[in-house]
PDB file of C-alpha atoms and ligand atoms in Angstrom:
ATOM      1  CA  UNK A1348     -20.914  15.983 -10.404  1.00  0.00           C
ATOM      2  CA  UNK A1349     -18.385  14.075 -12.315  1.00  0.00           C
ATOM      3  CA  UNK A1350     -15.157  15.746 -13.044  1.00  0.00           C
ATOM      4  CA  UNK A1351     -13.670  14.952 -16.055  1.00  0.00           C
ATOM      5  CA  UNK A1352     -10.294  15.974 -15.104  1.00  0.00           C
ATOM      6  CA  UNK A1353      -7.072  14.100 -15.540  1.00  0.00           C
ATOM      7  CA  UNK A1354      -5.296  13.518 -12.365  1.00  0.00           C
ATOM      8  CA  UNK A1355      -1.575  13.006 -12.519  1.00  0.00           C
ATOM      9  CA  UNK A1356       0.798  11.756  -9.708  1.00  0.00           C
ATOM     10  CA  UNK A1357       4.205  11.630  -8.992  1.00  0.00           C
ATOM     11  CA  UNK A1358       6.767  12.002  -5.933  1.00  0.00           C
ATOM     12  CA  UNK A1359       7.722  15.503  -7.307  1.00  0.00           C
ATOM     13  CA  UNK A1360       8.541  17.427 -10.378  1.00  0.00           C
ATOM     14  CA  UNK A1361       9.326  14.541 -12.477  1.00  0.00           C
ATOM     15  CA  UNK A1362       5.695  13.989 -13.273  1.00  0.00           C
ATOM     16  CA  UNK A1363       5.519  17.572 -15.052  1.00  0.00           C
ATOM     17  CA  UNK A1364       7.442  15.770 -17.759  1.00  0.00           C
ATOM     18  CA  UNK A1365       4.544  13.769 -18.514  1.00  0.00           C
ATOM     19  CA  UNK A1366       2.100  16.554 -17.939  1.00  0.00           C
ATOM     20  CA  UNK A1367       3.899  18.627 -20.404  1.00  0.00           C
ATOM     21  CA  UNK A1368       3.435  16.327 -23.182  1.00  0.00           C
ATOM     22  CA  UNK A1369      -0.282  15.798 -22.310  1.00  0.00           C
ATOM     23  CA  UNK A1370      -0.955  19.668 -22.196  1.00  0.00           C
ATOM     24  CA  UNK A1371       0.989  20.035 -25.530  1.00  0.00           C
ATOM     25  CA  UNK A1372      -1.465  17.569 -27.359  1.00  0.00           C
ATOM     26  CA  UNK A1373      -4.426  18.258 -25.216  1.00  0.00           C
ATOM     27  CA  UNK A1374      -4.426  21.701 -23.992  1.00  0.00           C
ATOM     28  CA  UNK A1375      -8.210  21.864 -23.462  1.00  0.00           C
ATOM     29  CA  UNK A1376      -8.263  19.142 -20.578  1.00  0.00           C
ATOM     30  CA  UNK A1377      -8.409  19.962 -17.169  1.00  0.00           C
ATOM     31  CA  UNK A1378      -5.423  18.532 -15.213  1.00  0.00           C
ATOM     32  CA  UNK A1379      -4.895  18.123 -11.517  1.00  0.00           C
ATOM     33  CA  UNK A1380      -1.238  17.247 -10.508  1.00  0.00           C
ATOM     34  CA  UNK A1381      -0.175  15.932  -7.257  1.00  0.00           C
ATOM     35  CA  UNK A1382       3.611  15.833  -6.389  1.00  0.00           C
ATOM     36  CA  UNK A1383       4.181  14.132  -3.112  1.00  0.00           C
ATOM     37  CA  UNK A1384       7.194  16.234  -2.279  1.00  0.00           C
ATOM     38  CA  UNK A1385       6.884  14.994   1.404  1.00  0.00           C
ATOM     39  CA  UNK A1386       7.962  11.567   0.348  1.00  0.00           C
ATOM     40  CA  UNK A1387      10.340  12.175  -2.302  1.00  0.00           C
ATOM     41  CA  UNK A1388      12.185   9.964  -3.342  1.00  0.00           C
ATOM     42  CA  UNK A1389       9.930   7.012  -3.905  1.00  0.00           C
ATOM     43  CA  UNK A1390      12.670   5.050  -5.364  1.00  0.00           C
ATOM     44  CA  UNK A1391      14.411   4.053  -2.268  1.00  0.00           C
ATOM     45  CA  UNK A1392      11.231   3.422  -0.205  1.00  0.00           C
ATOM     46  CA  UNK A1393       9.695  -0.032   0.372  1.00  0.00           C
ATOM     47  CA  UNK A1394       6.672  -1.399  -1.780  1.00  0.00           C
ATOM     48  CA  UNK A1395       4.521  -1.084   0.947  1.00  0.00           C
ATOM     49  CA  UNK A1396       5.338   2.480   1.405  1.00  0.00           C
ATOM     50  CA  UNK A1397       4.845   3.446  -2.161  1.00  0.00           C
ATOM     51  CA  UNK A1398       1.587   1.691  -2.307  1.00  0.00           C
ATOM     52  CA  UNK A1399       0.324   3.554   0.565  1.00  0.00           C
ATOM     53  CA  UNK A1400       1.499   6.930  -0.695  1.00  0.00           C
ATOM     54  CA  UNK A1401       0.111   6.128  -4.048  1.00  0.00           C
ATOM     55  CA  UNK A1402      -3.239   4.811  -2.495  1.00  0.00           C
ATOM     56  CA  UNK A1403      -3.707   8.143  -0.587  1.00  0.00           C
ATOM     57  CA  UNK A1404      -3.157  10.271  -3.610  1.00  0.00           C
ATOM     58  CA  UNK A1405      -5.871   8.025  -5.844  1.00  0.00           C
ATOM     59  CA  UNK A1406      -8.156   8.449  -2.767  1.00  0.00           C
ATOM     60  CA  UNK A1407      -7.663  12.102  -3.152  1.00  0.00           C
ATOM     61  CA  UNK A1408      -8.438  12.073  -6.811  1.00  0.00           C
ATOM     62  CA  UNK A1409     -11.560   9.915  -6.070  1.00  0.00           C
ATOM     63  CA  UNK A1410     -12.604  12.490  -3.431  1.00  0.00           C
ATOM     64  CA  UNK A1411     -12.488  15.209  -6.177  1.00  0.00           C
ATOM     65  CA  UNK A1412     -14.695  12.797  -8.263  1.00  0.00           C
ATOM     66  CA  UNK A1413     -11.743  12.541 -10.878  1.00  0.00           C
ATOM     67  CA  UNK A1414     -12.306   9.508 -13.292  1.00  0.00           C
ATOM     68  CA  UNK A1415      -9.079   9.228 -14.835  1.00  0.00           C
ATOM     69  CA  UNK A1416      -5.670   9.092 -13.139  1.00  0.00           C
ATOM     70  CA  UNK A1417      -2.073   8.876 -15.069  1.00  0.00           C
ATOM     71  CA  UNK A1418       0.804   7.459 -13.243  1.00  0.00           C
ATOM     72  CA  UNK A1419       3.434  10.013 -14.212  1.00  0.00           C
ATOM     73  CA  UNK A1420       5.900   7.682 -12.035  1.00  0.00           C
ATOM     74  CA  UNK A1421       7.598   4.534 -13.011  1.00  0.00           C
ATOM     75  CA  UNK A1422       8.319   3.543  -9.614  1.00  0.00           C
ATOM     76  CA  UNK A1423       4.373   3.413  -8.689  1.00  0.00           C
ATOM     77  CA  UNK A1424       3.718   1.686 -12.006  1.00  0.00           C
ATOM     78  CA  UNK A1425       6.460  -0.908 -11.161  1.00  0.00           C
ATOM     79  CA  UNK A1426       5.694  -1.817  -7.604  1.00  0.00           C
ATOM     80  CA  UNK A1427       2.135  -0.399  -6.718  1.00  0.00           C
ATOM     81  CA  UNK A1428      -0.056  -0.716  -9.968  1.00  0.00           C
ATOM     82  CA  UNK A1429      -1.136  -4.229 -10.036  1.00  0.00           C
ATOM     83  CA  UNK A1430      -2.647  -4.029  -6.419  1.00  0.00           C
ATOM     84  CA  UNK A1431      -4.010  -0.627  -6.770  1.00  0.00           C
ATOM     85  CA  UNK A1432      -5.689  -1.791 -10.173  1.00  0.00           C
ATOM     86  CA  UNK A1433      -8.112  -4.115  -8.207  1.00  0.00           C
ATOM     87  CA  UNK A1434      -8.611  -1.771  -5.266  1.00  0.00           C
ATOM     88  CA  UNK A1435      -9.771   1.255  -7.462  1.00  0.00           C
ATOM     89  CA  UNK A1436     -11.370  -0.866 -10.109  1.00  0.00           C
ATOM     90  CA  UNK A1437     -14.709   0.943 -10.265  1.00  0.00           C
ATOM     91  CA  UNK A1438     -13.614   4.202  -8.913  1.00  0.00           C
ATOM     92  CA  UNK A1439     -11.106   5.474 -11.318  1.00  0.00           C
ATOM     93  CA  UNK A1440      -9.518   4.509 -14.452  1.00  0.00           C
ATOM     94  CA  UNK A1441      -5.482   4.258 -14.002  1.00  0.00           C
ATOM     95  CA  UNK A1442      -3.000   4.524 -16.800  1.00  0.00           C
ATOM     96  CA  UNK A1443       0.402   3.022 -15.435  1.00  0.00           C
ATOM     97  CA  UNK A1444       3.588   4.233 -17.220  1.00  0.00           C
ATOM     98  CA  UNK A1445       5.412   1.045 -18.031  1.00  0.00           C
ATOM     99  CA  UNK A1446       2.806  -1.313 -18.877  1.00  0.00           C
ATOM    100  CA  UNK A1447       1.214   1.427 -21.226  1.00  0.00           C
ATOM    101  CA  UNK A1448       4.519   2.202 -23.105  1.00  0.00           C
ATOM    102  CA  UNK A1449       6.345  -1.226 -23.128  1.00  0.00           C
ATOM    103  CA  UNK A1450       5.495  -2.131 -26.767  1.00  0.00           C
ATOM    104  CA  UNK A1451       6.648   0.899 -28.231  1.00  0.00           C
ATOM    105  CA  UNK A1452       9.870   1.035 -26.250  1.00  0.00           C
ATOM    106  CA  UNK A1453      10.715  -2.249 -28.054  1.00  0.00           C
ATOM    107  CA  UNK A1454      10.183  -0.943 -31.670  1.00  0.00           C
ATOM    108  CA  UNK A1455      13.150  -1.215 -33.918  1.00  0.00           C
ATOM    109  CA  UNK A1456      14.986  -3.575 -31.579  1.00  0.00           C
ATOM    110  CA  UNK A1457      16.506  -6.755 -33.099  1.00  0.00           C
ATOM    111  CA  UNK A1458      16.913 -10.197 -31.393  1.00  0.00           C
ATOM    112  CA  UNK A1459      19.823  -9.870 -28.940  1.00  0.00           C
ATOM    113  CA  UNK A1460      20.015  -6.107 -28.922  1.00  0.00           C
ATOM    114  CA  UNK A1461      20.427  -4.293 -25.742  1.00  0.00           C
ATOM    115  CA  UNK A1462      18.031  -1.932 -24.368  1.00  0.00           C
ATOM    116  CA  UNK A1463      19.157  -0.258 -21.020  1.00  0.00           C
ATOM    117  CA  UNK A1464      16.820   1.104 -18.411  1.00  0.00           C
ATOM    118  CA  UNK A1465      17.848   4.052 -16.296  1.00  0.00           C
ATOM    119  CA  UNK A1466      15.559   4.029 -13.207  1.00  0.00           C
ATOM    120  CA  UNK A1467      15.131   4.229  -9.507  1.00  0.00           C
ATOM    121  CA  UNK A1468      16.312   1.382  -7.185  1.00  0.00           C
ATOM    122  CA  UNK A1469      12.529   0.306  -6.618  1.00  0.00           C
ATOM    123  CA  UNK A1470      11.940   0.121 -10.311  1.00  0.00           C
ATOM    124  CA  UNK A1471      15.025  -1.788 -11.357  1.00  0.00           C
ATOM    125  CA  UNK A1472      14.522  -4.188  -8.290  1.00  0.00           C
ATOM    126  CA  UNK A1473      10.771  -4.981  -9.462  1.00  0.00           C
ATOM    127  CA  UNK A1474      11.960  -6.121 -12.783  1.00  0.00           C
ATOM    128  CA  UNK A1475       8.781  -4.690 -14.410  1.00  0.00           C
ATOM    129  CA  UNK A1476      10.332  -3.252 -17.340  1.00  0.00           C
ATOM    130  CA  UNK A1477      12.035  -6.718 -17.955  1.00  0.00           C
ATOM    131  CA  UNK A1478       8.730  -8.475 -17.642  1.00  0.00           C
ATOM    132  CA  UNK A1479       6.734  -6.018 -19.810  1.00  0.00           C
ATOM    133  CA  UNK A1480       9.278  -5.359 -22.644  1.00  0.00           C
ATOM    134  CA  UNK A1481       9.772  -9.101 -23.046  1.00  0.00           C
ATOM    135  CA  UNK A1482       6.170  -9.708 -23.733  1.00  0.00           C
ATOM    136  CA  UNK A1483       6.749  -7.747 -27.027  1.00  0.00           C
ATOM    137  CA  UNK A1484      10.198  -9.154 -27.944  1.00  0.00           C
ATOM    138  CA  UNK A1485      11.474 -11.960 -25.532  1.00  0.00           C
ATOM    139  CA  UNK A1486      14.960 -12.090 -27.428  1.00  0.00           C
ATOM    140  CA  UNK A1487      16.146  -8.677 -26.303  1.00  0.00           C
ATOM    141  CA  UNK A1488      18.479  -8.252 -23.518  1.00  0.00           C
ATOM    142  CA  UNK A1489      17.040  -5.781 -20.803  1.00  0.00           C
ATOM    143  CA  UNK A1490      19.919  -4.076 -18.860  1.00  0.00           C
ATOM    144  CA  UNK A1491      18.562  -2.314 -15.580  1.00  0.00           C
ATOM    145  CA  UNK A1492      20.599   0.296 -14.213  1.00  0.00           C
ATOM    146  CA  UNK A1493      19.943   1.549 -10.737  1.00  0.00           C
ATOM    147  CA  UNK A1494      20.286   5.332 -10.937  1.00  0.00           C
ATOM    148  CA  UNK A1495      19.745   6.178  -7.288  1.00  0.00           C
ATOM    149  CA  UNK A1496      20.718   9.907  -6.751  1.00  0.00           C
ATOM    150  CA  UNK A1497      19.430  11.367 -10.001  1.00  0.00           C
ATOM    151  CA  UNK A1498      16.136  12.297  -8.640  1.00  0.00           C
ATOM    152  CA  UNK A1499      17.815  14.364  -6.036  1.00  0.00           C
ATOM    153  CA  UNK A1500      19.785  16.129  -8.682  1.00  0.00           C
ATOM    154  CA  UNK A1501      16.632  17.260 -10.153  1.00  0.00           C
ATOM    155  CA  UNK A1502      14.549  18.003  -7.366  1.00  0.00           C
ATOM    156  CA  UNK A1503      17.512  20.157  -5.949  1.00  0.00           C
ATOM    157  CA  UNK A1504      18.595  21.687  -9.419  1.00  0.00           C
ATOM    158  CA  UNK A1505      22.078  20.392  -8.929  1.00  0.00           C
ATOM    159  CA  UNK A1506      22.955  20.160 -12.631  1.00  0.00           C
ATOM    160  CA  UNK A1507      26.301  21.959 -12.554  1.00  0.00           C
ATOM    161  CA  UNK A1508      27.608  20.059  -9.422  1.00  0.00           C
ATOM    162  CA  UNK A1509      30.734  17.958 -10.263  1.00  0.00           C
ATOM    163  CA  UNK A1510      29.457  15.123  -8.052  1.00  0.00           C
ATOM    164  CA  UNK A1511      26.319  14.842 -10.131  1.00  0.00           C
ATOM    165  CA  UNK A1512      28.093  14.833 -13.458  1.00  0.00           C
ATOM    166  CA  UNK A1513      30.498  11.900 -12.053  1.00  0.00           C
ATOM    167  CA  UNK A1514      27.432  10.051 -10.800  1.00  0.00           C
ATOM    168  CA  UNK A1515      25.669  10.349 -14.036  1.00  0.00           C
ATOM    169  CA  UNK A1516      28.865   9.539 -15.957  1.00  0.00           C
ATOM    170  CA  UNK A1517      29.359   6.183 -13.923  1.00  0.00           C
ATOM    171  CA  UNK A1518      25.829   4.989 -14.724  1.00  0.00           C
ATOM    172  CA  UNK A1519      25.871   6.015 -18.325  1.00  0.00           C
ATOM    173  CA  UNK A1520      29.221   4.212 -18.861  1.00  0.00           C
ATOM    174  CA  UNK A1521      27.564   0.829 -17.858  1.00  0.00           C
ATOM    175  CA  UNK A1522      25.118   1.375 -20.784  1.00  0.00           C
ATOM    176  CA  UNK A1523      27.916   2.252 -23.232  1.00  0.00           C
ATOM    177  CA  UNK A1524      30.207  -0.718 -22.081  1.00  0.00           C
ATOM    178  CA  UNK A1525      27.271  -3.128 -22.988  1.00  0.00           C
ATOM    179  CA  UNK A1526      26.658  -1.368 -26.271  1.00  0.00           C
ATOM    180  CA  UNK A1527      22.990  -0.579 -25.690  1.00  0.00           C
ATOM    181  CA  UNK A1528      21.103   0.283 -28.691  1.00  0.00           C
ATOM    182  CA  UNK A1529      18.347   2.253 -26.902  1.00  0.00           C
ATOM    183  CA  UNK A1530      18.065   3.694 -23.533  1.00  0.00           C
ATOM    184  CA  UNK A1531      14.730   4.228 -21.636  1.00  0.00           C
ATOM    185  CA  UNK A1532      14.317   7.057 -19.452  1.00  0.00           C
ATOM    186  CA  UNK A1533      12.712   4.883 -16.869  1.00  0.00           C
ATOM    187  CA  UNK A1534      12.014   7.588 -14.238  1.00  0.00           C
ATOM    188  CA  UNK A1535       9.857  10.810 -15.134  1.00  0.00           C
ATOM    189  CA  UNK A1536      12.746  13.080 -13.546  1.00  0.00           C
ATOM    190  CA  UNK A1537      15.232  11.789 -16.115  1.00  0.00           C
ATOM    191  CA  UNK A1538      13.928  13.836 -19.164  1.00  0.00           C
ATOM    192  CA  UNK A1539      15.569  16.891 -17.291  1.00  0.00           C
ATOM    193  CA  UNK A1540      18.886  15.266 -17.763  1.00  0.00           C
ATOM    194  CA  UNK A1541      18.980  14.383 -21.329  1.00  0.00           C
ATOM    195  CA  UNK A1542      21.431  16.769 -22.641  1.00  0.00           C
ATOM    196  CA  UNK A1543      23.854  15.415 -20.002  1.00  0.00           C
ATOM    197  CA  UNK A1544      23.163  11.912 -20.902  1.00  0.00           C
ATOM    198  CA  UNK A1545      23.628  12.529 -24.697  1.00  0.00           C
ATOM    199  CA  UNK A1546      26.988  14.273 -24.092  1.00  0.00           C
ATOM    200  CA  UNK A1547      28.195  11.023 -22.410  1.00  0.00           C
ATOM    201  CA  UNK A1548      26.487   8.488 -24.648  1.00  0.00           C
ATOM    202  CA  UNK A1549      24.711   9.588 -27.821  1.00  0.00           C
ATOM    203  CA  UNK A1550      22.323   6.891 -28.757  1.00  0.00           C
ATOM    204  CA  UNK A1551      18.545   6.602 -28.945  1.00  0.00           C
ATOM    205  CA  UNK A1552      16.670   7.559 -25.782  1.00  0.00           C
ATOM    206  CA  UNK A1553      12.904   6.508 -25.322  1.00  0.00           C
ATOM    207  CA  UNK A1554      10.869   8.912 -23.271  1.00  0.00           C
ATOM    208  CA  UNK A1555       7.723   7.325 -22.004  1.00  0.00           C
ATOM    209  CA  UNK A1556       6.292  10.571 -21.410  1.00  0.00           C
ATOM    210  CA  UNK A1557       5.566  11.148 -25.122  1.00  0.00           C
ATOM    211  CA  UNK A1558       3.880   7.783 -25.622  1.00  0.00           C
ATOM    212  CA  UNK A1559       1.589   7.780 -22.840  1.00  0.00           C
ATOM    213  CA  UNK A1560       0.462  11.079 -23.708  1.00  0.00           C
ATOM    214  CA  UNK A1561      -0.536   9.783 -27.202  1.00  0.00           C
ATOM    215  CA  UNK A1562      -2.196   6.684 -25.676  1.00  0.00           C
ATOM    216  CA  UNK A1563      -4.265   8.887 -23.161  1.00  0.00           C
ATOM    217  CA  UNK A1564      -5.175  11.090 -26.132  1.00  0.00           C
ATOM    218  CA  UNK A1565      -6.460   8.315 -28.211  1.00  0.00           C
ATOM    219  CA  UNK A1566      -8.917   7.144 -25.245  1.00  0.00           C
ATOM    220  CA  UNK A1567     -10.307  10.531 -24.280  1.00  0.00           C
ATOM    221  CA  UNK A1568     -11.974  13.255 -26.088  1.00  0.00           C
ATOM    222  CA  UNK A1569     -10.747  16.782 -26.000  1.00  0.00           C
ATOM    223  CA  UNK A1570     -13.216  19.423 -24.753  1.00  0.00           C
ATOM    224  CA  UNK A1571     -12.981  21.588 -27.720  1.00  0.00           C
ATOM    225  CA  UNK A1572     -13.881  25.299 -27.413  1.00  0.00           C
ATOM    226  CA  UNK A1573     -13.183  25.176 -23.752  1.00  0.00           C
ATOM    227  CA  UNK A1574      -9.990  26.345 -22.118  1.00  0.00           C
ATOM    228  CA  UNK A1575      -8.533  23.698 -19.963  1.00  0.00           C
ATOM    229  CA  UNK A1576      -7.296  24.407 -16.345  1.00  0.00           C
ATOM    230  CA  UNK A1577      -4.241  23.205 -14.241  1.00  0.00           C
ATOM    231  CA  UNK A1578      -4.208  22.744 -10.603  1.00  0.00           C
ATOM    232  CA  UNK A1579      -1.125  21.642  -8.547  1.00  0.00           C
ATOM    233  CA  UNK A1580      -0.993  20.162  -5.202  1.00  0.00           C
ATOM    234  CA  UNK A1581       1.972  19.208  -3.210  1.00  0.00           C
ATOM    235  CA  UNK A1582       2.618  17.614   0.336  1.00  0.00           C
ATOM    236  CA  UNK A1583       5.379  19.909   1.234  1.00  0.00           C
ATOM    237  CA  UNK A1584       7.381  22.998   0.254  1.00  0.00           C
ATOM    238  CA  UNK A1585       5.289  24.450  -2.547  1.00  0.00           C
ATOM    239  CA  UNK A1586       7.518  27.260  -3.443  1.00  0.00           C
ATOM    240  CA  UNK A1587      10.516  24.746  -3.801  1.00  0.00           C
ATOM    241  CA  UNK A1588       8.339  22.749  -6.114  1.00  0.00           C
ATOM    242  CA  UNK A1589       7.513  25.952  -8.137  1.00  0.00           C
ATOM    243  CA  UNK A1590      11.252  26.689  -8.512  1.00  0.00           C
ATOM    244  CA  UNK A1591      12.246  23.312  -9.552  1.00  0.00           C
ATOM    245  CA  UNK A1592       9.286  22.874 -11.922  1.00  0.00           C
ATOM    246  CA  UNK A1593      10.613  25.767 -13.931  1.00  0.00           C
ATOM    247  CA  UNK A1594      12.583  23.705 -16.619  1.00  0.00           C
ATOM    248  CA  UNK A1595       9.473  21.319 -17.141  1.00  0.00           C
ATOM    249  CA  UNK A1596       6.326  23.387 -16.648  1.00  0.00           C
ATOM    250  CA  UNK A1597       5.563  26.916 -15.715  1.00  0.00           C
ATOM    251  CA  UNK A1598       3.831  26.297 -12.190  1.00  0.00           C
ATOM    252  CA  UNK A1599       2.455  29.597 -11.096  1.00  0.00           C
ATOM    253  CA  UNK A1600       0.734  28.391  -7.990  1.00  0.00           C
ATOM    254  CA  UNK A1601       0.816  24.944  -5.826  1.00  0.00           C
ATOM    255  CA  UNK A1602      -1.454  24.376  -3.065  1.00  0.00           C
ATOM    256  CA  UNK A1603      -0.106  22.484  -0.015  1.00  0.00           C
ATOM    257  CA  UNK A1604      -2.291  19.683   1.073  1.00  0.00           C
ATOM    258  CA  UNK A1605      -1.873  16.996   3.799  1.00  0.00           C
ATOM    259  CA  UNK A1606      -3.159  13.420   2.779  1.00  0.00           C
TER     260      UNK A1606
HETATM  261  N1  DGL B1443       9.336  10.180 -10.978  1.00  0.00           N
HETATM  262  C1  DGL B1443       9.389   8.874 -10.225  1.00  0.00           C
HETATM  263  C2  DGL B1443       9.510   7.692 -11.342  1.00  0.00           C
HETATM  264  O1  DGL B1443       9.438   7.862 -12.461  1.00  0.00           O
HETATM  265  C3  DGL B1443       9.871   8.773  -8.854  1.00  0.00           C
HETATM  266  C4  DGL B1443      11.131   8.859  -8.690  1.00  0.00           C
HETATM  267  C5  DGL B1443      11.529   8.991  -7.257  1.00  0.00           C
HETATM  268  O2  DGL B1443      10.713   9.752  -6.254  1.00  0.00           O
HETATM  269  O3  DGL B1443      12.403   8.127  -6.788  1.00  0.00           O
HETATM  270  O4  DGL B1443      10.015   6.728 -10.893  1.00  0.00           O
END
């Protein structure tokens, strides 16, 4: 039987920032979330590793007859989507994050304005944001800032730690020094850190999670009158995942699955 659930994938709790936006506007849908906690962080892995992890998760969704997948992860969208799109063409429709939201991220920017991208090493090195944003405005400056370490702060709930704040300050100062007009939260773990970011540099922040939720909603019909379901799968430490999830989403139960 065809399953009309939406599959969401990420390396860990970050993807819940996307799920929470989707759930807010389409509470009647069924969601299957996969957090690859065994392989987190993705951002420091090779493109080949990221491709293989993502392929396995998509195969897991396909085995459950899921027909729609949302990459709740910038890193997989940046380095693995182009190849995976062909591979899964007839099996599952994929919504990549960066490619889907780029047009909206450039809104309001004038020629020569700088937009800063806070993201993982793999996303920054791929230059995917530069490529996609410049399709909509070739005259903006795209400043990529490698924020390696931010994912660990979120996964391990180290928000109050002195070193965490120092690291965040160091990265945000780069955006400030370059007078960035807008900052993209280019990793789905980062919306958890928005208050800290704003305390250091209070400009406009673009959260791709809100935008991709709207895009998916436009394409899919909601199952009115039917209560949606939520299923969570992780590849390691389900209890830790549930704890870290708290700020984003109330995850009650996560099933452990080896893929
Ligand atoms: N949350 C993911 C992203 O948006 C992956 C972060 C990571 O595991 O390094 O890029």
